[in-house]
Amino acid sequence: MSKESVPTQRTQRKPKLGDQIRSIADRLKQETDVQIKATSRILGAAAQISENYDKLVDEVVDMVEEDLNQQLQISQKYLYTADILKQKFKTLREAKAHFQLKVNSWESLAKKLNEPQLESDFRNNRQGKVKQGQKNIEKVNVILDPDVAEVFPNSEVVNAALRSLIIKKNNF
């Protein structure tokens, strides 16, 4: 007697619903882990950028303060007194002609020369319009509040500070 052998068929069984759900849950967990790691790295980078930005701002403030202090020291060298003017010029007439001012005394000449706008105009021999390239640019008079004027005693210091800010802004 021979028995016929029944071929064994391997049938792929369909995954059960529970297995499918577990598989989906595992994939979601992996994706969530990746998202958490990516978010953590992004937040770390943002914190580093913020820290670097704060350091950069502090450095810029320090540089501007340093420039202002240097300009203040330079501008203090140009303060005129009646005695200094008397030593520099033989007569009041000669001093008035040199600075092209109408005054009645050495003291009033010193006072006018120490006024921020006049001091800058006479030192640079410029009045009214300033030629820059082919353009005529009008000078602008700005009135500083007293607390600001203590830090910026003349137009040269103000211009130096503003130029520093412009350069810093253009470099960012």
Coordinates of C-alpha atoms in Angstrom, one line a residue:
M1 CA 0.0 0.0 0.0
S2 CA 1.3 3.1 -1.0
K3 CA 0.2 6.3 0.5
E4 CA 0.2 9.2 -1.7
S5 CA 2.0 11.9 -0.2
V6 CA 0.2 15.1 0.0
P7 CA 2.4 17.9 -1.1
T8 CA 2.7 20.4 1.7
Q9 CA 2.0 23.8 0.6
R10 CA 3.3 26.6 2.4
T11 CA 0.8 29.2 2.4
Q12 CA 1.8 32.6 3.4
R13 CA -0.5 33.6 6.0
K14 CA -1.8 37.1 6.1
P15 CA -0.5 39.1 9.0
K16 CA -3.0 39.4 11.7
L17 CA -4.5 42.8 12.4
G18 CA -2.7 42.9 15.8
D19 CA 0.7 42.4 14.0
Q20 CA -0.1 45.1 11.5
I21 CA -0.9 47.6 14.3
R22 CA 2.3 46.6 16.1
S23 CA 4.3 47.2 12.9
I24 CA 2.7 50.6 12.4
A25 CA 3.3 51.6 16.0
D26 CA 7.0 50.6 15.7
R27 CA 7.4 52.7 12.6
L28 CA 5.7 55.7 14.3
K29 CA 7.9 55.3 17.3
Q30 CA 11.0 55.3 15.1
E31 CA 9.8 58.3 13.3
T32 CA 9.0 60.1 16.5
D33 CA 12.5 59.3 17.9
V34 CA 14.0 60.8 14.7
Q35 CA 11.8 63.9 15.0
I36 CA 12.7 64.3 18.7
K37 CA 16.4 64.1 17.9
A38 CA 16.1 66.5 15.0
T39 CA 14.1 69.0 17.1
S40 CA 16.7 68.7 19.8
R41 CA 19.5 69.5 17.4
I42 CA 17.6 72.4 15.9
L43 CA 16.9 73.9 19.4
G44 CA 20.6 73.4 20.3
A45 CA 21.6 75.2 17.1
A46 CA 19.1 78.0 17.8
A47 CA 20.5 78.4 21.4
Q48 CA 24.0 78.6 20.0
I49 CA 23.0 81.2 17.4
S50 CA 21.3 83.3 20.2
E51 CA 24.4 83.1 22.3
N52 CA 26.7 84.0 19.4
Y53 CA 24.4 86.9 18.5
D54 CA 24.5 88.2 22.1
K55 CA 28.3 88.0 22.1
L56 CA 28.4 89.8 18.7
V57 CA 26.2 92.6 19.9
D58 CA 28.3 93.0 23.1
E59 CA 31.5 93.1 20.9
V60 CA 29.9 95.8 18.6
V61 CA 28.9 97.8 21.6
D62 CA 32.4 97.6 23.0
M63 CA 33.9 98.6 19.7
V64 CA 31.6 101.6 19.3
E65 CA 32.3 102.7 22.9
E66 CA 36.0 102.3 22.3
D67 CA 35.7 104.4 19.1
L68 CA 33.7 107.0 20.9
N69 CA 36.3 107.2 23.7
Q70 CA 39.1 107.7 21.2
Q71 CA 37.1 110.4 19.3
L72 CA 36.4 112.1 22.6
Q73 CA 40.1 112.1 23.5
I74 CA 40.9 113.5 20.0
S75 CA 38.2 116.2 20.2
Q76 CA 39.4 117.3 23.7
K77 CA 42.7 118.1 22.1
Y78 CA 41.0 120.8 20.0
L79 CA 39.3 122.7 22.8
Y80 CA 40.3 126.4 22.5
T81 CA 40.8 128.8 25.4
A82 CA 41.6 132.5 25.2
D83 CA 45.1 131.8 26.5
I84 CA 45.8 129.2 23.8
L85 CA 44.5 131.5 21.1
K86 CA 46.7 134.4 22.4
Q87 CA 49.7 132.1 22.2
K88 CA 48.9 131.0 18.7
F89 CA 48.1 134.4 17.2
K90 CA 49.7 137.7 17.7
T91 CA 46.5 139.7 17.6
L92 CA 42.8 139.2 17.9
R93 CA 42.4 140.6 14.3
E94 CA 44.8 137.9 13.0
A95 CA 42.9 135.1 14.8
K96 CA 39.5 136.5 13.6
A97 CA 40.8 136.6 10.0
H98 CA 42.2 133.0 10.3
F99 CA 38.9 131.6 11.5
Q100 CA 36.8 134.0 9.4
L101 CA 34.7 135.0 12.5
K102 CA 33.3 138.3 13.8
V103 CA 33.9 138.5 17.5
N104 CA 34.8 141.2 20.0
S105 CA 37.1 139.3 22.4
W106 CA 39.4 136.4 22.8
E107 CA 36.8 134.7 25.0
S108 CA 34.0 135.0 22.5
L109 CA 36.3 133.6 19.8
A110 CA 37.2 130.6 22.0
K111 CA 33.5 130.1 22.7
K112 CA 32.5 130.2 19.1
L113 CA 35.4 127.8 18.1
N114 CA 34.3 125.3 20.7
E115 CA 30.8 125.2 19.5
P116 CA 30.4 121.7 17.8
Q117 CA 29.1 122.8 14.4
L118 CA 31.5 125.7 13.9
E119 CA 34.5 123.8 15.2
S120 CA 33.8 121.1 12.6
D121 CA 33.1 123.5 9.8
F122 CA 36.3 125.5 10.3
R123 CA 38.5 122.6 10.8
N124 CA 37.3 121.0 7.6
N125 CA 37.0 124.3 5.8
R126 CA 33.5 123.3 4.7
Q127 CA 30.3 125.2 4.9
G128 CA 26.9 124.7 3.3
K129 CA 27.1 121.9 0.7
V130 CA 29.6 119.1 0.7
K131 CA 30.6 117.6 -2.7
Q132 CA 30.9 113.9 -2.7
G133 CA 31.7 112.4 -6.1
Q134 CA 29.3 114.1 -8.5
K135 CA 26.5 114.7 -6.0
N136 CA 26.0 117.8 -3.8
I137 CA 24.9 116.7 -0.4
E138 CA 23.4 119.3 2.0
K139 CA 24.7 119.2 5.5
V140 CA 22.1 118.4 8.1
N141 CA 22.0 120.1 11.5
V142 CA 20.9 117.9 14.4
I143 CA 20.1 119.0 17.9
L144 CA 21.2 116.6 20.5
D145 CA 19.6 116.2 23.9
P146 CA 21.8 117.3 26.8
D147 CA 22.5 113.7 28.0
V148 CA 23.5 112.6 24.5
A149 CA 25.6 115.7 24.0
E150 CA 27.7 114.7 27.0
V151 CA 28.7 111.6 25.2
F152 CA 28.9 113.2 21.7
P153 CA 30.6 116.6 22.3
N154 CA 30.9 117.5 18.6
S155 CA 29.9 116.5 15.1
E156 CA 33.1 114.6 14.4
V157 CA 32.4 112.2 17.3
V158 CA 28.8 111.8 16.1
N159 CA 29.8 111.2 12.5
A160 CA 32.5 108.6 13.6
A161 CA 29.9 106.8 15.7
L162 CA 27.3 106.7 12.9
R163 CA 29.9 105.6 10.4
S164 CA 30.9 102.7 12.7
L165 CA 27.3 101.7 12.9
I166 CA 26.9 101.9 9.2
I167 CA 30.0 99.7 8.6
K168 CA 28.8 97.2 11.2
K169 CA 25.3 97.1 9.6
N170 CA 26.8 96.6 6.1
N171 CA 29.0 93.7 7.3
F172 CA 26.0 91.8 8.7

